[in-house]
PDB file of C-alpha atoms in Angstrom:
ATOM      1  CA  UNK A   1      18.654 -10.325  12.393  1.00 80.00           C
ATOM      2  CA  UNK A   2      21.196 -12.774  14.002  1.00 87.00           C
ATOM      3  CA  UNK A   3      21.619 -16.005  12.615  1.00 93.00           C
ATOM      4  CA  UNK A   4      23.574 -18.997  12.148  1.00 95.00           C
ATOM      5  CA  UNK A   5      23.156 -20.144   8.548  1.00 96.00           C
ATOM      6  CA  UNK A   6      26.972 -19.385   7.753  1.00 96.00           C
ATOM      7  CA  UNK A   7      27.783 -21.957  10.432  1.00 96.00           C
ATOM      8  CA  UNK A   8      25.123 -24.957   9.164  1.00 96.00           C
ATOM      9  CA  UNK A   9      26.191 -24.157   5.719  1.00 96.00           C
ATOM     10  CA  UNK A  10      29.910 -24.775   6.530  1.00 96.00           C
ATOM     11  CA  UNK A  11      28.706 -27.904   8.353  1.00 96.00           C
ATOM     12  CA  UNK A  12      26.892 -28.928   5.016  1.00 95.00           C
ATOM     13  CA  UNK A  13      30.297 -28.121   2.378  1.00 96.00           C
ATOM     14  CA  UNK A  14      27.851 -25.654   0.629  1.00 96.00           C
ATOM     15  CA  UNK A  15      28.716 -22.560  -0.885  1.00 96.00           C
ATOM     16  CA  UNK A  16      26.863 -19.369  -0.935  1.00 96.00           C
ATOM     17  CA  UNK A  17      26.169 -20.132  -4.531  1.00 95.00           C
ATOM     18  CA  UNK A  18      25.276 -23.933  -4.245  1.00 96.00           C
ATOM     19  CA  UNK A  19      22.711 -22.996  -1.091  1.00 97.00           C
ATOM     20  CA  UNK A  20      21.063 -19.893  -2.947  1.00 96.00           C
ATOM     21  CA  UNK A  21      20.606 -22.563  -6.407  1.00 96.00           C
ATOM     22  CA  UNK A  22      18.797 -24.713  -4.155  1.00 97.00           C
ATOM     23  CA  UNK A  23      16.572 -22.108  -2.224  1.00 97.00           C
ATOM     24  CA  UNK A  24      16.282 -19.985  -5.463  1.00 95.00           C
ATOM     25  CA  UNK A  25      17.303 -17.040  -4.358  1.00 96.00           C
ATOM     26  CA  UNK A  26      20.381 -15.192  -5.395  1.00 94.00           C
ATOM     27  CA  UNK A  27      24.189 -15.427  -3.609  1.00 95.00           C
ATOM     28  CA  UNK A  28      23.771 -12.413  -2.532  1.00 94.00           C
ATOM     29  CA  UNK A  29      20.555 -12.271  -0.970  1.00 95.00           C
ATOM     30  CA  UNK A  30      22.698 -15.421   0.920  1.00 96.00           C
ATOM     31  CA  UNK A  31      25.374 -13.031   1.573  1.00 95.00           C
ATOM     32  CA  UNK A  32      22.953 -10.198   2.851  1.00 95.00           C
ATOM     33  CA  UNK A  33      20.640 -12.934   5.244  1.00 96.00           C
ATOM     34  CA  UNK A  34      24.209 -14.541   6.700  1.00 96.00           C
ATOM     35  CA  UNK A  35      25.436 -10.887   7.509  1.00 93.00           C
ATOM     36  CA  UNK A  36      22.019  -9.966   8.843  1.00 92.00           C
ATOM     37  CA  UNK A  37      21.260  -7.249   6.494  1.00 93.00           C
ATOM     38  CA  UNK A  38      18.135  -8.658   5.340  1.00 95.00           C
ATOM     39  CA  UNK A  39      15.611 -10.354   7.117  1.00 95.00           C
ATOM     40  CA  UNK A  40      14.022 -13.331   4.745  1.00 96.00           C
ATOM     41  CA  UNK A  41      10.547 -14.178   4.687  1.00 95.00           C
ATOM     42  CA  UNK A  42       9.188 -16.916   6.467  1.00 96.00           C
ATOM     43  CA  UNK A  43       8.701 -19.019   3.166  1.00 95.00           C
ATOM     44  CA  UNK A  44      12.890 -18.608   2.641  1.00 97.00           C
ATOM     45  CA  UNK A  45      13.762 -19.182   5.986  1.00 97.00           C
ATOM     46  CA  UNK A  46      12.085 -22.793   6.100  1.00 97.00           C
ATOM     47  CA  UNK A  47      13.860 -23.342   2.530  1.00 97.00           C
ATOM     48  CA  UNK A  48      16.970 -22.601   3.467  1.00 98.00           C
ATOM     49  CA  UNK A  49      16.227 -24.711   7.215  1.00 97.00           C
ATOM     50  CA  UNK A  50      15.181 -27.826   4.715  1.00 97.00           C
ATOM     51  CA  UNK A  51      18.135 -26.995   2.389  1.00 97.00           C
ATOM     52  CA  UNK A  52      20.561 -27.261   5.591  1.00 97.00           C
ATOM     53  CA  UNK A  53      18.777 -30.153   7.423  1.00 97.00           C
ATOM     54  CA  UNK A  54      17.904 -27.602  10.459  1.00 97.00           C
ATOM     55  CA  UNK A  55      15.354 -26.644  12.003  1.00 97.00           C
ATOM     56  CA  UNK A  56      14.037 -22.906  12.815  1.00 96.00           C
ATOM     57  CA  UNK A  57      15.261 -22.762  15.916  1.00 95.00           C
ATOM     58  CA  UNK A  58      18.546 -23.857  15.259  1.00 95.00           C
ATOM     59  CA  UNK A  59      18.842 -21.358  12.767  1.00 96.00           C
ATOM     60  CA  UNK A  60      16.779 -18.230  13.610  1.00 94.00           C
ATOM     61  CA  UNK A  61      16.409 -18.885  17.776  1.00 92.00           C
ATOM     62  CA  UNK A  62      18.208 -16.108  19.759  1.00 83.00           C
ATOM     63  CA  UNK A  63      19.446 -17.303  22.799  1.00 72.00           C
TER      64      UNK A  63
ATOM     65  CA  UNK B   1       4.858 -11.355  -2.499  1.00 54.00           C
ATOM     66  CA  UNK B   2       1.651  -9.981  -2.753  1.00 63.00           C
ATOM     67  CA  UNK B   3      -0.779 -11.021  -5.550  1.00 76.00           C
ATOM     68  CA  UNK B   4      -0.144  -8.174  -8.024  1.00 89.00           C
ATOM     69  CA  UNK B   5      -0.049  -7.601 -11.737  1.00 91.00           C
ATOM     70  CA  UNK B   6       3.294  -5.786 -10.596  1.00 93.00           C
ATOM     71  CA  UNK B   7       4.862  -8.551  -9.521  1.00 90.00           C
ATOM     72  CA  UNK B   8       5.508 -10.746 -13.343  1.00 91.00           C
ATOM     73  CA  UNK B   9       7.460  -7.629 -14.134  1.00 92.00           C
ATOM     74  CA  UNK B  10       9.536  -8.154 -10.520  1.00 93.00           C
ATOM     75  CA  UNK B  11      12.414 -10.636 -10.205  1.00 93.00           C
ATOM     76  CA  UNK B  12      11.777 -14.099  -8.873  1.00 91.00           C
ATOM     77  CA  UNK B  13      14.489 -13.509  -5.699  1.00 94.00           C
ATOM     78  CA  UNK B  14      12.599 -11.830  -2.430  1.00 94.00           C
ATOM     79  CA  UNK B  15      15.360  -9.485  -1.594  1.00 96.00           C
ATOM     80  CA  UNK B  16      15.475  -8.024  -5.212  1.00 96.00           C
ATOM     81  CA  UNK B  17      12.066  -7.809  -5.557  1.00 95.00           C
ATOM     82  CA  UNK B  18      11.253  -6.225  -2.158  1.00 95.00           C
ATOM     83  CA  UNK B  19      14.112  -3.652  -3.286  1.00 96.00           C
ATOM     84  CA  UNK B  20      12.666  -2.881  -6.690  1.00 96.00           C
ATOM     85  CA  UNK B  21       9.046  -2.365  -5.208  1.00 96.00           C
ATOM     86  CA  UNK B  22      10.631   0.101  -2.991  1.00 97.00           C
ATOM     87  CA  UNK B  23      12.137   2.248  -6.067  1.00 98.00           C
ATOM     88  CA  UNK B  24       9.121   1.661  -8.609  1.00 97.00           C
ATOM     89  CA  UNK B  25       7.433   3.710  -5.509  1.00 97.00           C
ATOM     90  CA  UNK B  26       9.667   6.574  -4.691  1.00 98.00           C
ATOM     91  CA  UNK B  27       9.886   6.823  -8.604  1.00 98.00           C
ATOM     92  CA  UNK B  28       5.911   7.349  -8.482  1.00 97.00           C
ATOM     93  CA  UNK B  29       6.102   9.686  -5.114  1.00 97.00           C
ATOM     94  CA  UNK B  30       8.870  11.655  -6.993  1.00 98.00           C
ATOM     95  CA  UNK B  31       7.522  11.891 -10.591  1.00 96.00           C
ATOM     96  CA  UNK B  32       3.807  12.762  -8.799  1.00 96.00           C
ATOM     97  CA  UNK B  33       5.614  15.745  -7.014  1.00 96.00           C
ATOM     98  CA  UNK B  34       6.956  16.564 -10.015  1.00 95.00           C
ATOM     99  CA  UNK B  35       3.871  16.800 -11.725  1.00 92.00           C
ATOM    100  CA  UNK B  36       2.412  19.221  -9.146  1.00 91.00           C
ATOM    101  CA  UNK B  37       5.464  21.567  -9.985  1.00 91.00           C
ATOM    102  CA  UNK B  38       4.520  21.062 -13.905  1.00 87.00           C
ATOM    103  CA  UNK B  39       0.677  21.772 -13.569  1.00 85.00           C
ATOM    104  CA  UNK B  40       1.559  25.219 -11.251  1.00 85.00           C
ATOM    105  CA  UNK B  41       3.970  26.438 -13.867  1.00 83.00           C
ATOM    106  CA  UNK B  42       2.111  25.381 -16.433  1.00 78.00           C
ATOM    107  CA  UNK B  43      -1.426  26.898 -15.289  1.00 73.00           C
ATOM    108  CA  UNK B  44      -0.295  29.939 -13.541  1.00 70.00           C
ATOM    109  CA  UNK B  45       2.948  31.485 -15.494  1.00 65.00           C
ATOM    110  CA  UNK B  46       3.187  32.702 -18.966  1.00 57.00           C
ATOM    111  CA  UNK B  47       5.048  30.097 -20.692  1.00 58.00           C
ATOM    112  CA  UNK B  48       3.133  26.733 -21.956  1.00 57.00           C
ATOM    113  CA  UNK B  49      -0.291  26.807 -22.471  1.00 63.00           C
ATOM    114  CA  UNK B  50      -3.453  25.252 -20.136  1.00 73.00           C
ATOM    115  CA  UNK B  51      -3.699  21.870 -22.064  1.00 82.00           C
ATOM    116  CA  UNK B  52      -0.533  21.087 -20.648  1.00 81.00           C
ATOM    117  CA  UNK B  53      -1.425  21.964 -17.575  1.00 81.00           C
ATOM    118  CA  UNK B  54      -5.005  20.245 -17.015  1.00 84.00           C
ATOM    119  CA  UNK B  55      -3.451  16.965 -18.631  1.00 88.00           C
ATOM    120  CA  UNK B  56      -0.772  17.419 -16.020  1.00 88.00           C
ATOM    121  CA  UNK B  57      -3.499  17.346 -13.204  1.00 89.00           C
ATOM    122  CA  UNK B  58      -5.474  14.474 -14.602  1.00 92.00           C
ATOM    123  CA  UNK B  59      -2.268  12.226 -14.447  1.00 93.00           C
ATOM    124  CA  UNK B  60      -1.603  13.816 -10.788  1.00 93.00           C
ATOM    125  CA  UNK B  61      -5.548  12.643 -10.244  1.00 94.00           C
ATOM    126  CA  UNK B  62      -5.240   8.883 -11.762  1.00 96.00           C
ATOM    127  CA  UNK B  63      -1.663   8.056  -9.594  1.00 95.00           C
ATOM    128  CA  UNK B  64      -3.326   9.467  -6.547  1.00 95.00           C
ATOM    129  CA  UNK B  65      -7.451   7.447  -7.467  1.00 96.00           C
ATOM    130  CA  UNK B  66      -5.669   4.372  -8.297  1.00 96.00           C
ATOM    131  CA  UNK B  67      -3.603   4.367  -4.823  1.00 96.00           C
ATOM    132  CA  UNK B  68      -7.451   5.476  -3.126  1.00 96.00           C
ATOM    133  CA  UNK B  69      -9.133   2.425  -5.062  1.00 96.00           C
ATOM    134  CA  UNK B  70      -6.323  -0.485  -4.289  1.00 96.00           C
ATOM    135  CA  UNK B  71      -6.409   1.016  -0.414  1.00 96.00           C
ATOM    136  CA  UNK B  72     -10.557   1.444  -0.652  1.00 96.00           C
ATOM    137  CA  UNK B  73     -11.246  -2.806  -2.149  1.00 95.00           C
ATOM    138  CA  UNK B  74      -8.399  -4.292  -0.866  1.00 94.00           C
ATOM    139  CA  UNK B  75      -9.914  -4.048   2.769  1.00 93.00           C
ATOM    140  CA  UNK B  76      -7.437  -2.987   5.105  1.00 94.00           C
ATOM    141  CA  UNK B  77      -8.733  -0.085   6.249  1.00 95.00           C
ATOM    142  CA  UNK B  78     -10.961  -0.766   8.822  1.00 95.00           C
ATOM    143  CA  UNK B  79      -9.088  -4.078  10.571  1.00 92.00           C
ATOM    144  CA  UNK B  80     -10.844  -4.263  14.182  1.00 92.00           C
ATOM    145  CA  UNK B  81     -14.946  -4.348  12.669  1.00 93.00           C
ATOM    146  CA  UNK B  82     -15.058  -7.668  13.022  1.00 91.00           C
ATOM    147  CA  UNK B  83     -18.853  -7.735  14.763  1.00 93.00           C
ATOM    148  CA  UNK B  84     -21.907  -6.542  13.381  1.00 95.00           C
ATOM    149  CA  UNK B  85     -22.515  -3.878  16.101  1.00 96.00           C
ATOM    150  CA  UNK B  86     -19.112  -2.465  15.177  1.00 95.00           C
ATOM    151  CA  UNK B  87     -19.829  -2.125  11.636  1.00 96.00           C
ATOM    152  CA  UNK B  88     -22.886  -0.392  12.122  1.00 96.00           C
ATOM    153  CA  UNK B  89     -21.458   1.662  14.544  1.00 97.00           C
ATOM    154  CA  UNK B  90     -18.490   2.678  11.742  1.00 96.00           C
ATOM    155  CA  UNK B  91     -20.903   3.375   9.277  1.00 97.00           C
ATOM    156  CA  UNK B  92     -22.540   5.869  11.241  1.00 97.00           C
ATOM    157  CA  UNK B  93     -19.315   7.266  11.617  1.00 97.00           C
ATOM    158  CA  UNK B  94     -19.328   7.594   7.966  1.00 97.00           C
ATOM    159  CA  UNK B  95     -22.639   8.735   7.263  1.00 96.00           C
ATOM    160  CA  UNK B  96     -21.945  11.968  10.114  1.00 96.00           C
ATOM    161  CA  UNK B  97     -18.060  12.425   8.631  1.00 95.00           C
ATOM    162  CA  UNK B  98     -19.854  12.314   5.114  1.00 96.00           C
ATOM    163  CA  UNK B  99     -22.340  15.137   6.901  1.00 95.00           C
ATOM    164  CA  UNK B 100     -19.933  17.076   8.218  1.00 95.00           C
ATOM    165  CA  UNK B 101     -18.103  17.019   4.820  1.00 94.00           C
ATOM    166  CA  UNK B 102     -20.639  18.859   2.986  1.00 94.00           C
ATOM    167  CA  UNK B 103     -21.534  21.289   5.753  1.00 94.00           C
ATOM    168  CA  UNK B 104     -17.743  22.247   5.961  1.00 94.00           C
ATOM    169  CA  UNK B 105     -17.098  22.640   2.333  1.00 93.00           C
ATOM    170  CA  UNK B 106     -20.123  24.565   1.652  1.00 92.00           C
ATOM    171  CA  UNK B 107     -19.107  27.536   4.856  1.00 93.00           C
ATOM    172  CA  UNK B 108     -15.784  27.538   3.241  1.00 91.00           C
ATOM    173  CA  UNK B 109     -17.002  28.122  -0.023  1.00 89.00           C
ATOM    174  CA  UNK B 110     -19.036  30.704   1.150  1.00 90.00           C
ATOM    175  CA  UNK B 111     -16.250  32.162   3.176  1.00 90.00           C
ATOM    176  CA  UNK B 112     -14.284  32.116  -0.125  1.00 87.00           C
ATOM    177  CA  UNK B 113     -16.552  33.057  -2.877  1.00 83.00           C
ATOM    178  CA  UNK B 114     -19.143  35.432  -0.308  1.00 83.00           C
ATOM    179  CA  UNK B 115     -22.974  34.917   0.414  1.00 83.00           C
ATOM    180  CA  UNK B 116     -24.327  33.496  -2.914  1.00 81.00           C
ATOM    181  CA  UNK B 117     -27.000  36.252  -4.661  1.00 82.00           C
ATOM    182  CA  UNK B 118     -29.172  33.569  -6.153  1.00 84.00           C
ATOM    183  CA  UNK B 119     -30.216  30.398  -6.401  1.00 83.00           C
ATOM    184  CA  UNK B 120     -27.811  29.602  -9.523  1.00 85.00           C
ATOM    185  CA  UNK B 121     -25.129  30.701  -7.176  1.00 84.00           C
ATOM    186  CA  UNK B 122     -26.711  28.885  -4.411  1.00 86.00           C
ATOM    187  CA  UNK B 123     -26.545  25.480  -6.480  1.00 88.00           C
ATOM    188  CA  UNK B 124     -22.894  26.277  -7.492  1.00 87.00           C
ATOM    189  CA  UNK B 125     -22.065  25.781  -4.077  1.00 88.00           C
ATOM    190  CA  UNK B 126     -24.171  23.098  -2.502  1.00 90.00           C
ATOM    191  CA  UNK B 127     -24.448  20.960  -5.760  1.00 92.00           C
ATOM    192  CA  UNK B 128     -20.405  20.395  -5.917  1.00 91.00           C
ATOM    193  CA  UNK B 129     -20.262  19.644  -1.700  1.00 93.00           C
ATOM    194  CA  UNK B 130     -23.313  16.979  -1.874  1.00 94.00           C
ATOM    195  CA  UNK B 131     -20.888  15.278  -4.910  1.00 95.00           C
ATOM    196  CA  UNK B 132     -17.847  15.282  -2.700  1.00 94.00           C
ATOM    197  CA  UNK B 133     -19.832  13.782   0.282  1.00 95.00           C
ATOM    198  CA  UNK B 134     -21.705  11.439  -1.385  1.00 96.00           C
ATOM    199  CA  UNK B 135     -18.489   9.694  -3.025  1.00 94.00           C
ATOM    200  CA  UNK B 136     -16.863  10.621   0.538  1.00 94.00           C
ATOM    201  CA  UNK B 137     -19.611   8.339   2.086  1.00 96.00           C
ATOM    202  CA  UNK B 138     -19.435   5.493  -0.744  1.00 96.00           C
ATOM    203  CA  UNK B 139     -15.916   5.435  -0.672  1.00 96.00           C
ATOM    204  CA  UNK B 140     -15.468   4.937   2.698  1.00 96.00           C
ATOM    205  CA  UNK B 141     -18.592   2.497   2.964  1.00 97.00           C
ATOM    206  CA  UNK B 142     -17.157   0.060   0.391  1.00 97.00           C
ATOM    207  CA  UNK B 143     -13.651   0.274   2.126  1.00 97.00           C
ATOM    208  CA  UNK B 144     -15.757  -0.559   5.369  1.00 97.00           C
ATOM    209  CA  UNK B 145     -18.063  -3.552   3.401  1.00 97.00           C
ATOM    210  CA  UNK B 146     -14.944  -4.982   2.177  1.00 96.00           C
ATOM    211  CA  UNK B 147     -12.955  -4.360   5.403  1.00 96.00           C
ATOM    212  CA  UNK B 148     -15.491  -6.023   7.745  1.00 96.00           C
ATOM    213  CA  UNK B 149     -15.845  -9.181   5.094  1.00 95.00           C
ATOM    214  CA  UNK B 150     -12.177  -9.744   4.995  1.00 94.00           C
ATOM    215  CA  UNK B 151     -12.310  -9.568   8.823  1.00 93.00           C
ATOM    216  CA  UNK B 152     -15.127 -12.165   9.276  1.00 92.00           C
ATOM    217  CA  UNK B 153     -13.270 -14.470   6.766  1.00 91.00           C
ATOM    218  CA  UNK B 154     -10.033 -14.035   8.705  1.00 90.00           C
ATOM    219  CA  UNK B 155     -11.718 -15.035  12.318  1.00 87.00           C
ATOM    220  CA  UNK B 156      -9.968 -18.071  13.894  1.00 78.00           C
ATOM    221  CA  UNK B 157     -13.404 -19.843  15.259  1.00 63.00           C
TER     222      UNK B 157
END
């Protein structure tokens, strides 16, 4: 799945590590979700929206 | 995740845990297969003895009842009874599958083992199919009972 969480998190100065912390996941399940080799569950994707100050649609919403 | 005993033993991140579920399962499938292997050679060659064998079919028989009871209470078999006329309609359904069951398990029987002599024979045959339907028909019933209660309960008026 398509996203654009690389792009917000550059916005924020986060790295993969310091977003993942925060959403407690791992940096790699960061890594796999930006490269969209793994599709996150609903209850990561609003953490990591909250984490980045954005909302679904901004993240997730395929135009 | 799911609520699960399983998952205290699973890591806290979702894309480890949905990846370890995965091979805790094909680690079941396989060692289960491998198990059928072990009870054949175990029952029906020379080597080993049948102790082996029949505990080799009763671990085959828990990992495949404890899959049937999870699937049977956790109600998601039957996911469109959500009226009354539709469950009574499904457990007819049940009651005639149960039927049929024990009808077709007694001709094959008889095809297999011939036309019983006597009533001792006679039992042999019938007693075992009336077991296999009747847990047939309970099985399916409380799959159905819980099924059609988890549907009511998930109803949006």
């Amino acid at each position: 799945m398509k996203n654009r969480i690389k792009v917000a998190r550059a916005e924020k100065s986060y790295t993969q590590e310091q977003l993942a912390k925060k959403v407690n996941v791992t940096r790699q399940t960061i890594g796999l979700i930006e490269k969209g080799e793994y599709n996150p569950t609903l209850r990561l994707c609003l953490s990591i929206a909250k984490a980045l100050d954005k909302t679904l649609d901004q993240l997730f919403w395929e135009e | 995740m799911e609520k699960s005993w399983l998952s205290k033993f699973l890591p806290n991140d979702e894309y480890k845990e949905r990846k370890m579920v995965y091979f805790i399962a094909e680690s079941a499938v396989i060692l289960a297969l491998l198990l059928v292997v072990f009870a054949l050679i175990n029952n029906y060659s020379l080597y080993g003895n049948s102790t082996t064998g029949t505990i080799t079919l009763l671990a085959l028989f828990f990992f495949i009842a404890y899959i049937l009871v999870r699937y049977t209470l956790s109600g998601i078999e039957y996911t469109e009874v959500t009226t009354k006329t539709k469950y009574t309609k499904e457990r007819k359904a049940i009651l005639t599958r149960s039927i049929v069951s024990i009808i077709l398990i007694v001709i094959f029987s008889i095809v297999i083992q011939g036309i019983p002599a006597n009533l001792s024979e006679s039992a042999d045959i019938v007693g075992p199919a009336i077991l296999i339907g009747i847990f047939t028909f309970f099985g399916n019933y409380t799959s159905l009972r819980k099924s059609y209660n988890k549907n009511r309960n998930l109803l949006d008026e």
